[in-house]
């Protein structure tokens, strides 16, 4: 593989000299400098020990010995930082992980889109309403959603507010996990009503039975509940979009002789900012965190190989994840050549499927939705294509919530277009609800 022996020097600020896209235009330079100086002084949100432990687990997933479950909101908002929301999100992710682990008979690496998923890429820099033109809303880390000039002005202090919300979220997640969260492991306590609504009812009952048996077996053999004496791992991730924020929490750790982005364990580069010569790839090539890149239909197999060369020149296991989000209609035409090219280049990567972002549609009513069947179709195609190519699908990346929202069409209860208005809460992309998310987990488990 091309190891880029002549790669230019990297520093936490070297991205600033590259082509910068999707970044807020902060106008008050003094306020920006002040916020960044504060962020640079504040303690890190995560530690390098956690990051390196995660990288080791991702390396296992890369070999097919573990499976990554990454999920959460499209965008977190500061107002969503409530105990109820955090509990529900953690609960659905842990329940899904138990179902998947029992089905695939592999450990599951749990990763939330949580504690920092506050910055969003936008296709238009400006938004026009009734002739008024204002900057687009870019997520709570950057500006405010209300359509006034003041609210839409990028405000550097929001990076501090985001850091604080992320810290509060992580603190609560760590407390819940340390405290046990025991009922997660007993499917008889879960909200599984939807199973009987499904045409797949018998198969789902079988999955639930397997989960229950696997747990009973583990508990009888070890005399422990499944998490006694073994802290569950749960990791945080977000799109590393606002590089000012990421840079301010990036530190040189002397005991490791490497730079770490300490805002999150597992940042990703979004599909809109994955250009090889762009600022985001430049920034993330220099930090030791495991990083993902979202791969859309426009990425060529050759670009994928060059991304691997730039982001992981030493082929470090667990360092680089490609999250393909190609759409149910296009995955068969595009993915095989990508897998072959990456293999031919000798690049070791973890492959994850995001079956959400290639399957978004806007209905006549203007509502954004996704069809559950398309989501499953892309996911099943991803498993099949990787197997056909002698590769491994090592994980799934989902937009979901633990609540009973109605944002995606379909699932066991057969939600229709008419149901969407009932509980459509996302300000951005439509998420799987509790039942739909668990149903996806059961489909994955069914492959075991
Ligand atoms: C997202 O994950 O919310 C997102 C914007 O995805 P992508 O970069 O794949 O379009
Ligand atoms: Co999204």
Tab-separated table of C-alpha atoms and ligand atoms in Angstrom:
chain	number	residue	atom	x	y	z
A	1	UNK	CA	0.000	0.000	0.000
A	2	UNK	CA	1.058	3.545	-0.673
A	3	UNK	CA	2.476	4.614	2.678
A	4	UNK	CA	2.949	8.287	1.791
A	5	UNK	CA	6.519	8.560	3.042
A	6	UNK	CA	6.495	12.190	1.982
A	7	UNK	CA	3.215	13.143	3.705
A	8	UNK	CA	3.490	16.808	4.704
A	9	UNK	CA	3.857	17.673	8.372
A	10	UNK	CA	0.689	17.550	10.422
A	11	UNK	CA	-0.325	19.757	13.328
A	12	UNK	CA	-3.699	20.183	15.068
A	13	UNK	CA	-4.069	23.390	13.004
A	14	UNK	CA	-2.802	22.125	9.633
A	15	UNK	CA	-6.394	21.590	8.438
A	16	UNK	CA	-6.803	25.373	8.354
A	17	UNK	CA	-4.582	25.602	5.273
A	18	UNK	CA	-6.722	23.074	3.368
A	19	UNK	CA	-9.978	23.468	1.526
A	20	UNK	CA	-12.401	24.130	4.350
A	21	UNK	CA	-16.009	23.010	3.829
A	22	UNK	CA	-19.112	22.917	6.033
A	23	UNK	CA	-17.469	25.056	8.704
A	24	UNK	CA	-19.280	27.948	10.390
A	25	UNK	CA	-18.164	31.444	9.429
A	26	UNK	CA	-17.467	32.878	12.897
A	27	UNK	CA	-17.342	36.642	12.589
A	28	UNK	CA	-16.276	37.597	16.095
A	29	UNK	CA	-12.624	36.506	16.119
A	30	UNK	CA	-12.070	37.537	19.745
A	31	UNK	CA	-15.088	35.558	20.990
A	32	UNK	CA	-13.907	32.549	18.980
A	33	UNK	CA	-10.388	32.727	20.412
A	34	UNK	CA	-11.788	33.052	23.922
A	35	UNK	CA	-14.098	30.011	23.594
A	36	UNK	CA	-11.331	27.879	22.095
A	37	UNK	CA	-8.860	28.894	24.803
A	38	UNK	CA	-11.362	27.797	27.443
A	39	UNK	CA	-12.033	24.496	25.677
A	40	UNK	CA	-8.332	23.817	25.440
A	41	UNK	CA	-7.999	24.230	29.229
A	42	UNK	CA	-10.976	22.126	30.243
A	43	UNK	CA	-10.435	18.447	31.037
A	44	UNK	CA	-10.939	15.978	28.195
A	45	UNK	CA	-14.303	14.267	27.714
A	46	UNK	CA	-12.756	10.839	27.105
A	47	UNK	CA	-9.377	9.285	27.805
A	48	UNK	CA	-6.750	7.644	25.633
A	49	UNK	CA	-7.147	4.408	27.634
A	50	UNK	CA	-10.783	4.175	26.574
A	51	UNK	CA	-9.892	5.098	22.996
A	52	UNK	CA	-7.186	2.450	22.752
A	53	UNK	CA	-9.478	-0.187	24.306
A	54	UNK	CA	-12.094	0.649	21.678
A	55	UNK	CA	-9.517	0.431	18.903
A	56	UNK	CA	-8.644	-3.075	20.088
A	57	UNK	CA	-12.299	-4.087	19.951
A	58	UNK	CA	-12.724	-2.574	16.502
A	59	UNK	CA	-9.706	-4.585	15.377
A	60	UNK	CA	-11.613	-7.719	16.443
A	61	UNK	CA	-14.679	-6.578	14.504
A	62	UNK	CA	-12.438	-6.068	11.477
A	63	UNK	CA	-11.506	-9.767	11.719
A	64	UNK	CA	-15.134	-10.860	12.104
A	65	UNK	CA	-14.720	-11.629	15.800
A	66	UNK	CA	-16.984	-8.851	17.103
A	67	UNK	CA	-19.831	-6.751	15.689
A	68	UNK	CA	-20.215	-2.992	15.980
A	69	UNK	CA	-23.596	-1.488	16.814
A	70	UNK	CA	-23.458	2.277	16.340
A	71	UNK	CA	-26.646	4.269	16.738
A	72	UNK	CA	-28.443	7.324	17.994
A	73	UNK	CA	-30.051	10.530	16.818
A	74	UNK	CA	-29.278	12.188	13.527
A	75	UNK	CA	-28.680	15.334	15.593
A	76	UNK	CA	-28.740	15.647	19.354
A	77	UNK	CA	-30.041	18.965	20.623
A	78	UNK	CA	-29.150	20.684	23.876
A	79	UNK	CA	-32.822	20.481	24.913
A	80	UNK	CA	-32.701	16.676	24.483
A	81	UNK	CA	-30.118	16.381	27.241
A	82	UNK	CA	-32.597	14.934	29.759
A	83	UNK	CA	-32.370	11.875	31.963
A	84	UNK	CA	-35.349	10.285	30.188
A	85	UNK	CA	-33.785	10.630	26.734
A	86	UNK	CA	-30.416	9.332	27.808
A	87	UNK	CA	-31.915	6.344	29.627
A	88	UNK	CA	-34.115	5.437	26.648
A	89	UNK	CA	-31.262	5.678	24.174
A	90	UNK	CA	-28.916	3.622	26.293
A	91	UNK	CA	-31.636	1.057	26.908
A	92	UNK	CA	-32.479	0.460	23.251
A	93	UNK	CA	-28.801	0.209	22.315
A	94	UNK	CA	-28.085	-2.252	25.125
A	95	UNK	CA	-31.165	-4.342	24.326
A	96	UNK	CA	-30.231	-4.444	20.655
A	97	UNK	CA	-26.697	-5.427	21.553
A	98	UNK	CA	-27.932	-8.333	23.677
A	99	UNK	CA	-30.142	-9.582	20.818
A	100	UNK	CA	-27.322	-9.279	18.279
A	101	UNK	CA	-24.677	-10.850	20.507
A	102	UNK	CA	-26.902	-13.845	21.294
A	103	UNK	CA	-27.782	-14.279	17.604
A	104	UNK	CA	-24.368	-13.803	16.029
A	105	UNK	CA	-22.547	-15.381	18.978
A	106	UNK	CA	-20.042	-12.580	18.854
A	107	UNK	CA	-19.403	-9.760	21.302
A	108	UNK	CA	-21.021	-6.487	20.311
A	109	UNK	CA	-19.133	-3.190	20.466
A	110	UNK	CA	-21.690	-0.579	21.540
A	111	UNK	CA	-21.251	2.920	20.214
A	112	UNK	CA	-23.716	5.783	20.627
A	113	UNK	CA	-24.153	8.748	18.326
A	114	UNK	CA	-24.192	10.580	21.607
A	115	UNK	CA	-22.498	13.190	23.779
A	116	UNK	CA	-21.437	15.475	20.962
A	117	UNK	CA	-23.589	14.778	17.886
A	118	UNK	CA	-24.425	18.477	17.742
A	119	UNK	CA	-23.038	19.702	14.397
A	120	UNK	CA	-24.712	19.041	11.047
A	121	UNK	CA	-23.541	19.407	7.453
A	122	UNK	CA	-25.978	21.303	5.236
A	123	UNK	CA	-26.390	21.226	1.490
A	124	UNK	CA	-27.011	25.012	1.410
A	125	UNK	CA	-25.022	27.604	3.357
A	126	UNK	CA	-28.006	29.952	3.365
A	127	UNK	CA	-31.732	29.424	3.862
A	128	UNK	CA	-34.393	31.617	2.276
A	129	UNK	CA	-37.857	32.090	3.794
A	130	UNK	CA	-40.303	34.528	2.267
A	131	UNK	CA	-37.501	36.422	0.632
A	132	UNK	CA	-35.319	36.618	3.768
A	133	UNK	CA	-31.911	34.994	3.510
A	134	UNK	CA	-30.135	33.801	6.663
A	135	UNK	CA	-27.345	31.295	7.396
A	136	UNK	CA	-28.596	27.687	7.592
A	137	UNK	CA	-28.997	26.048	10.987
A	138	UNK	CA	-25.913	23.832	11.493
A	139	UNK	CA	-26.740	22.174	14.786
A	140	UNK	CA	-26.749	23.390	18.392
A	141	UNK	CA	-22.948	23.406	18.534
A	142	UNK	CA	-22.914	26.163	15.901
A	143	UNK	CA	-26.075	28.302	15.886
A	144	UNK	CA	-29.758	28.293	16.846
A	145	UNK	CA	-32.678	26.963	14.837
A	146	UNK	CA	-35.106	29.902	15.126
A	147	UNK	CA	-35.229	31.931	11.902
A	148	UNK	CA	-33.828	35.255	13.094
A	149	UNK	CA	-30.539	36.872	12.168
A	150	UNK	CA	-29.390	36.730	15.776
A	151	UNK	CA	-30.222	33.039	16.235
A	152	UNK	CA	-28.612	31.989	12.981
A	153	UNK	CA	-25.333	33.829	13.661
A	154	UNK	CA	-22.669	31.200	14.510
A	155	UNK	CA	-21.895	31.668	18.208
A	156	UNK	CA	-18.540	30.339	19.486
A	157	UNK	CA	-19.876	30.123	23.062
A	158	UNK	CA	-22.147	27.274	21.876
A	159	UNK	CA	-19.036	25.077	21.648
A	160	UNK	CA	-18.655	25.477	25.412
A	161	UNK	CA	-22.338	24.722	25.959
A	162	UNK	CA	-21.951	21.625	23.745
A	163	UNK	CA	-18.873	20.471	25.634
A	164	UNK	CA	-20.819	20.810	28.897
A	165	UNK	CA	-23.869	18.901	27.583
A	166	UNK	CA	-21.557	16.180	26.281
A	167	UNK	CA	-19.887	15.944	29.694
A	168	UNK	CA	-23.257	15.743	31.485
A	169	UNK	CA	-24.409	13.037	29.087
A	170	UNK	CA	-21.246	10.963	29.468
A	171	UNK	CA	-21.343	11.334	33.221
A	172	UNK	CA	-24.884	9.945	33.379
A	173	UNK	CA	-24.138	7.136	30.888
A	174	UNK	CA	-21.097	6.082	32.903
A	175	UNK	CA	-23.164	6.154	36.123
A	176	UNK	CA	-25.965	4.065	34.637
A	177	UNK	CA	-23.559	1.491	33.312
A	178	UNK	CA	-21.577	1.268	36.527
A	179	UNK	CA	-24.842	0.921	38.404
A	180	UNK	CA	-25.837	-2.210	36.487
A	181	UNK	CA	-28.922	-1.301	34.465
A	182	UNK	CA	-29.910	-4.922	35.182
A	183	UNK	CA	-33.318	-5.317	33.575
A	184	UNK	CA	-31.695	-4.945	30.160
A	185	UNK	CA	-30.778	-8.591	30.351
A	186	UNK	CA	-34.260	-9.966	30.844
A	187	UNK	CA	-36.312	-9.947	27.674
A	188	UNK	CA	-39.393	-10.778	29.748
A	189	UNK	CA	-39.206	-7.151	30.984
A	190	UNK	CA	-38.880	-5.668	27.537
A	191	UNK	CA	-41.597	-3.979	25.579
A	192	UNK	CA	-42.027	-6.728	22.960
A	193	UNK	CA	-45.670	-6.303	22.058
A	194	UNK	CA	-44.793	-5.575	18.466
A	195	UNK	CA	-43.455	-9.081	17.956
A	196	UNK	CA	-46.994	-10.407	17.623
A	197	UNK	CA	-47.851	-7.757	15.017
A	198	UNK	CA	-45.196	-8.979	12.656
A	199	UNK	CA	-45.596	-11.416	9.792
A	200	UNK	CA	-42.315	-12.738	11.172
A	201	UNK	CA	-43.825	-13.358	14.622
A	202	UNK	CA	-42.628	-16.945	14.842
A	203	UNK	CA	-39.072	-16.095	13.866
A	204	UNK	CA	-38.986	-13.202	16.333
A	205	UNK	CA	-40.260	-15.412	19.156
A	206	UNK	CA	-37.473	-17.804	18.269
A	207	UNK	CA	-34.895	-14.975	18.483
A	208	UNK	CA	-36.247	-13.898	21.879
A	209	UNK	CA	-36.110	-17.505	23.040
A	210	UNK	CA	-32.489	-17.796	21.924
A	211	UNK	CA	-31.573	-14.608	23.780
A	212	UNK	CA	-33.278	-15.829	26.939
A	213	UNK	CA	-31.580	-19.231	26.669
A	214	UNK	CA	-28.177	-17.724	26.015
A	215	UNK	CA	-28.526	-15.583	29.123
A	216	UNK	CA	-29.810	-18.374	31.295
A	217	UNK	CA	-26.962	-20.562	30.077
A	218	UNK	CA	-24.368	-17.922	30.840
A	219	UNK	CA	-25.818	-17.228	34.262
A	220	UNK	CA	-26.034	-20.910	35.234
A	221	UNK	CA	-22.516	-21.703	34.065
A	222	UNK	CA	-20.854	-18.692	35.650
A	223	UNK	CA	-23.161	-18.094	38.604
A	224	UNK	CA	-23.166	-14.424	37.571
A	225	UNK	CA	-25.563	-12.178	35.753
A	226	UNK	CA	-24.209	-11.345	32.383
A	227	UNK	CA	-22.522	-8.120	33.425
A	228	UNK	CA	-21.465	-8.936	36.981
A	229	UNK	CA	-17.805	-8.407	37.448
A	230	UNK	CA	-17.417	-7.198	33.897
A	231	UNK	CA	-18.081	-3.581	33.186
A	232	UNK	CA	-20.045	-3.147	29.964
A	233	UNK	CA	-18.242	-1.042	27.443
A	234	UNK	CA	-20.086	1.779	25.807
A	235	UNK	CA	-18.408	4.309	23.560
A	236	UNK	CA	-19.293	7.733	22.212
A	237	UNK	CA	-19.080	8.966	18.641
A	238	UNK	CA	-20.099	11.993	16.626
A	239	UNK	CA	-19.464	13.520	13.225
A	240	UNK	CA	-16.218	15.437	13.547
A	241	UNK	CA	-17.565	18.375	11.608
A	242	UNK	CA	-16.688	21.511	13.545
A	243	UNK	CA	-12.916	21.287	13.450
A	244	UNK	CA	-12.497	24.284	15.772
A	245	UNK	CA	-14.175	22.238	18.512
A	246	UNK	CA	-12.222	19.069	17.708
A	247	UNK	CA	-8.895	20.911	17.536
A	248	UNK	CA	-9.371	22.622	20.895
A	249	UNK	CA	-9.650	19.270	22.687
A	250	UNK	CA	-6.832	17.615	20.754
A	251	UNK	CA	-3.797	16.901	22.925
A	252	UNK	CA	-0.341	15.419	22.626
A	253	UNK	CA	-0.115	12.621	25.164
A	254	UNK	CA	3.468	12.173	26.189
A	255	UNK	CA	2.993	8.664	27.561
A	256	UNK	CA	1.753	7.563	24.137
A	257	UNK	CA	3.708	9.953	21.918
A	258	UNK	CA	0.613	10.591	19.819
A	259	UNK	CA	-2.115	13.172	19.355
A	260	UNK	CA	-5.655	12.321	20.515
A	261	UNK	CA	-8.946	14.065	19.824
A	262	UNK	CA	-10.455	13.851	23.295
A	263	UNK	CA	-13.978	15.139	22.479
A	264	UNK	CA	-15.105	11.589	21.677
A	265	UNK	CA	-13.822	8.049	21.278
A	266	UNK	CA	-14.721	7.392	17.677
A	267	UNK	CA	-15.291	10.418	15.423
A	268	UNK	CA	-16.455	10.077	11.836
A	269	UNK	CA	-15.940	12.126	8.707
A	270	UNK	CA	-19.293	12.719	6.975
A	271	UNK	CA	-19.972	11.948	3.332
A	272	UNK	CA	-19.957	15.661	2.471
A	273	UNK	CA	-16.549	16.339	3.980
A	274	UNK	CA	-14.622	13.241	2.908
A	275	UNK	CA	-12.613	14.888	0.085
A	276	UNK	CA	-9.031	13.676	0.072
A	277	UNK	CA	-7.621	17.192	-0.154
A	278	UNK	CA	-10.134	18.680	2.289
A	279	UNK	CA	-9.684	19.997	5.803
A	280	UNK	CA	-11.494	17.128	7.550
A	281	UNK	CA	-9.328	14.349	6.143
A	282	UNK	CA	-6.267	16.480	6.952
A	283	UNK	CA	-7.335	16.909	10.578
A	284	UNK	CA	-8.256	13.297	11.259
A	285	UNK	CA	-5.168	11.795	9.635
A	286	UNK	CA	-3.129	13.158	12.527
A	287	UNK	CA	-5.010	11.856	15.574
A	288	UNK	CA	-4.702	8.353	17.009
A	289	UNK	CA	-8.454	7.772	17.552
A	290	UNK	CA	-10.199	5.160	15.490
A	291	UNK	CA	-11.973	7.129	12.736
A	292	UNK	CA	-14.721	6.305	10.277
A	293	UNK	CA	-15.472	7.764	6.891
A	294	UNK	CA	-18.988	7.760	5.446
A	295	UNK	CA	-18.892	6.435	1.905
A	296	UNK	CA	-21.596	7.557	-0.523
A	297	UNK	CA	-22.333	6.530	-4.113
A	298	UNK	CA	-20.078	9.263	-5.526
A	299	UNK	CA	-16.907	7.863	-3.950
A	300	UNK	CA	-14.838	5.858	-6.445
A	301	UNK	CA	-12.962	2.668	-5.492
A	302	UNK	CA	-9.732	4.522	-6.253
A	303	UNK	CA	-10.620	7.332	-3.833
A	304	UNK	CA	-11.365	4.755	-1.157
A	305	UNK	CA	-7.883	3.297	-1.523
A	306	UNK	CA	-6.319	6.734	-1.353
A	307	UNK	CA	-8.358	7.595	1.744
A	308	UNK	CA	-7.048	4.419	3.365
A	309	UNK	CA	-3.491	5.403	2.396
A	310	UNK	CA	-3.824	8.882	3.919
A	311	UNK	CA	-5.830	7.992	7.030
A	312	UNK	CA	-4.148	4.705	7.895
A	313	UNK	CA	-0.762	4.536	6.179
A	314	UNK	CA	0.587	2.071	8.731
A	315	UNK	CA	-2.457	-0.233	8.384
A	316	UNK	CA	-3.067	-0.118	12.139
A	317	UNK	CA	-5.850	-2.610	13.009
A	318	UNK	CA	-9.053	-0.928	14.242
A	319	UNK	CA	-7.936	2.520	13.112
A	320	UNK	CA	-10.067	2.956	9.989
A	321	UNK	CA	-13.742	2.193	9.384
A	322	UNK	CA	-15.573	2.677	6.110
A	323	UNK	CA	-19.286	3.204	6.698
A	324	UNK	CA	-20.976	2.640	3.360
A	325	UNK	CA	-24.349	4.318	2.850
A	326	UNK	CA	-25.148	3.582	-0.757
A	327	UNK	CA	-28.912	3.002	-0.782
A	328	UNK	CA	-30.826	-0.242	-1.328
A	329	UNK	CA	-31.064	0.461	-5.051
A	330	UNK	CA	-27.359	1.000	-5.646
A	331	UNK	CA	-25.482	-1.156	-3.188
A	332	UNK	CA	-25.311	-4.166	-5.527
A	333	UNK	CA	-23.846	-2.087	-8.329
A	334	UNK	CA	-21.302	-0.212	-6.192
A	335	UNK	CA	-20.123	-2.156	-3.160
A	336	UNK	CA	-18.408	-5.198	-4.758
A	337	UNK	CA	-15.867	-3.070	-6.648
A	338	UNK	CA	-15.162	-1.036	-3.493
A	339	UNK	CA	-14.441	-4.164	-1.460
A	340	UNK	CA	-12.184	-5.600	-4.164
A	341	UNK	CA	-10.226	-2.381	-4.635
A	342	UNK	CA	-9.568	-1.929	-0.919
A	343	UNK	CA	-8.430	-5.527	-0.631
A	344	UNK	CA	-6.181	-5.228	-3.697
A	345	UNK	CA	-4.570	-2.135	-2.139
A	346	UNK	CA	-3.715	-4.215	0.930
A	347	UNK	CA	-5.659	-1.870	3.213
A	348	UNK	CA	-7.173	-3.390	6.352
A	349	UNK	CA	-10.438	-1.630	7.177
A	350	UNK	CA	-13.559	-2.309	9.204
A	351	UNK	CA	-16.672	-2.280	7.012
A	352	UNK	CA	-19.898	-0.970	8.533
A	353	UNK	CA	-23.255	-0.477	6.785
A	354	UNK	CA	-25.365	2.637	7.339
A	355	UNK	CA	-28.677	1.624	5.721
A	356	UNK	CA	-30.316	4.965	6.609
A	357	UNK	CA	-28.700	7.797	4.660
A	358	UNK	CA	-28.925	6.270	1.181
A	359	UNK	CA	-32.640	5.620	1.641
A	360	UNK	CA	-34.076	8.989	2.634
A	361	UNK	CA	-37.031	10.281	0.647
A	362	UNK	CA	-39.193	13.373	0.741
A	363	UNK	CA	-42.910	12.676	0.462
A	364	UNK	CA	-45.333	14.845	-1.499
A	365	UNK	CA	-46.343	16.392	1.838
A	366	UNK	CA	-42.755	17.605	2.256
A	367	UNK	CA	-42.038	15.176	5.130
A	368	UNK	CA	-38.674	13.385	5.095
A	369	UNK	CA	-38.982	9.670	5.742
A	370	UNK	CA	-37.347	6.290	5.208
A	371	UNK	CA	-39.032	2.987	4.444
A	372	UNK	CA	-38.257	0.204	6.883
A	373	UNK	CA	-38.201	-2.326	4.036
A	374	UNK	CA	-35.549	-0.355	2.131
A	375	UNK	CA	-33.429	-0.150	5.289
A	376	UNK	CA	-33.609	-3.919	5.791
A	377	UNK	CA	-33.012	-4.524	2.109
A	378	UNK	CA	-29.776	-2.529	2.115
A	379	UNK	CA	-28.596	-4.164	5.312
A	380	UNK	CA	-29.281	-7.667	4.031
A	381	UNK	CA	-27.598	-6.859	0.724
A	382	UNK	CA	-24.570	-5.631	2.664
A	383	UNK	CA	-24.259	-8.920	4.570
A	384	UNK	CA	-24.687	-10.913	1.369
A	385	UNK	CA	-22.252	-8.869	-0.743
A	386	UNK	CA	-19.498	-8.945	1.882
A	387	UNK	CA	-19.911	-12.725	2.182
A	388	UNK	CA	-19.844	-13.146	-1.614
A	389	UNK	CA	-16.654	-11.103	-1.787
A	390	UNK	CA	-14.994	-13.068	1.018
A	391	UNK	CA	-15.165	-9.950	3.208
A	392	UNK	CA	-16.855	-9.265	6.552
A	393	UNK	CA	-19.615	-6.828	7.381
A	394	UNK	CA	-18.361	-5.823	10.812
A	395	UNK	CA	-21.143	-3.566	12.005
A	396	UNK	CA	-24.187	-1.416	11.472
A	397	UNK	CA	-24.712	2.341	11.839
A	398	UNK	CA	-28.309	3.447	12.522
A	399	UNK	CA	-30.348	6.531	13.307
A	400	UNK	CA	-32.699	5.478	16.070
A	401	UNK	CA	-34.369	6.510	19.268
A	402	UNK	CA	-35.695	4.556	22.247
A	403	UNK	CA	-39.019	6.402	21.958
A	404	UNK	CA	-42.211	5.547	20.117
A	405	UNK	CA	-41.823	8.144	17.389
A	406	UNK	CA	-43.367	7.787	13.914
A	407	UNK	CA	-40.694	8.934	11.497
A	408	UNK	CA	-39.918	5.862	9.341
A	409	UNK	CA	-42.629	3.996	7.379
A	410	UNK	CA	-43.191	0.245	7.927
A	411	UNK	CA	-42.009	-2.238	10.538
A	412	UNK	CA	-44.050	-4.829	12.402
A	413	UNK	CA	-46.881	-2.398	13.081
A	414	UNK	CA	-46.945	-1.299	9.463
A	415	UNK	CA	-46.683	2.468	10.027
A	416	UNK	CA	-47.991	4.350	7.007
A	417	UNK	CA	-47.557	7.828	5.587
A	418	UNK	CA	-50.723	8.813	7.491
A	419	UNK	CA	-49.111	7.811	10.797
A	420	UNK	CA	-46.086	10.060	10.387
A	421	UNK	CA	-47.691	13.217	11.758
A	422	UNK	CA	-48.555	11.509	15.079
A	423	UNK	CA	-45.115	11.590	16.658
A	424	UNK	CA	-42.626	13.027	14.207
A	425	UNK	CA	-40.038	14.734	16.418
A	426	UNK	CA	-36.755	14.723	14.528
A	427	UNK	CA	-35.613	18.145	13.355
A	428	UNK	CA	-33.375	16.457	10.822
A	429	UNK	CA	-33.376	12.857	9.575
A	430	UNK	CA	-36.133	10.318	10.401
A	431	UNK	CA	-35.142	7.725	13.021
A	432	UNK	CA	-36.155	4.144	13.701
A	433	UNK	CA	-38.431	3.986	16.753
A	434	UNK	CA	-37.988	1.566	19.666
A	435	UNK	CA	-39.799	-1.303	17.973
A	436	UNK	CA	-38.293	-0.779	14.555
A	437	UNK	CA	-34.810	-0.629	16.048
A	438	UNK	CA	-35.299	-3.857	17.977
A	439	UNK	CA	-36.716	-5.450	14.846
A	440	UNK	CA	-33.541	-4.552	12.932
A	441	UNK	CA	-31.518	-6.149	15.744
A	442	UNK	CA	-33.613	-9.317	15.426
A	443	UNK	CA	-33.012	-9.464	11.690
A	444	UNK	CA	-29.271	-9.180	12.303
A	445	UNK	CA	-29.451	-11.844	15.013
A	446	UNK	CA	-31.303	-14.103	12.610
A	447	UNK	CA	-28.184	-14.307	10.476
A	448	UNK	CA	-26.295	-16.080	13.260
B	1	LIG	C1	-25.463	11.685	9.348
B	1	LIG	O1	-24.866	10.663	9.738
B	1	LIG	O2	-26.388	12.237	9.991
B	1	LIG	C2	-25.088	12.231	8.012
B	1	LIG	C3	-25.250	13.503	7.696
B	1	LIG	O3	-24.618	11.264	7.224
B	1	LIG	P1	-23.840	11.296	5.829
B	1	LIG	O4	-22.597	12.091	6.053
B	1	LIG	O5	-23.589	9.841	5.585
B	1	LIG	O6	-24.788	11.893	4.819
B	2	LIG	CO1	-28.613	11.849	9.555
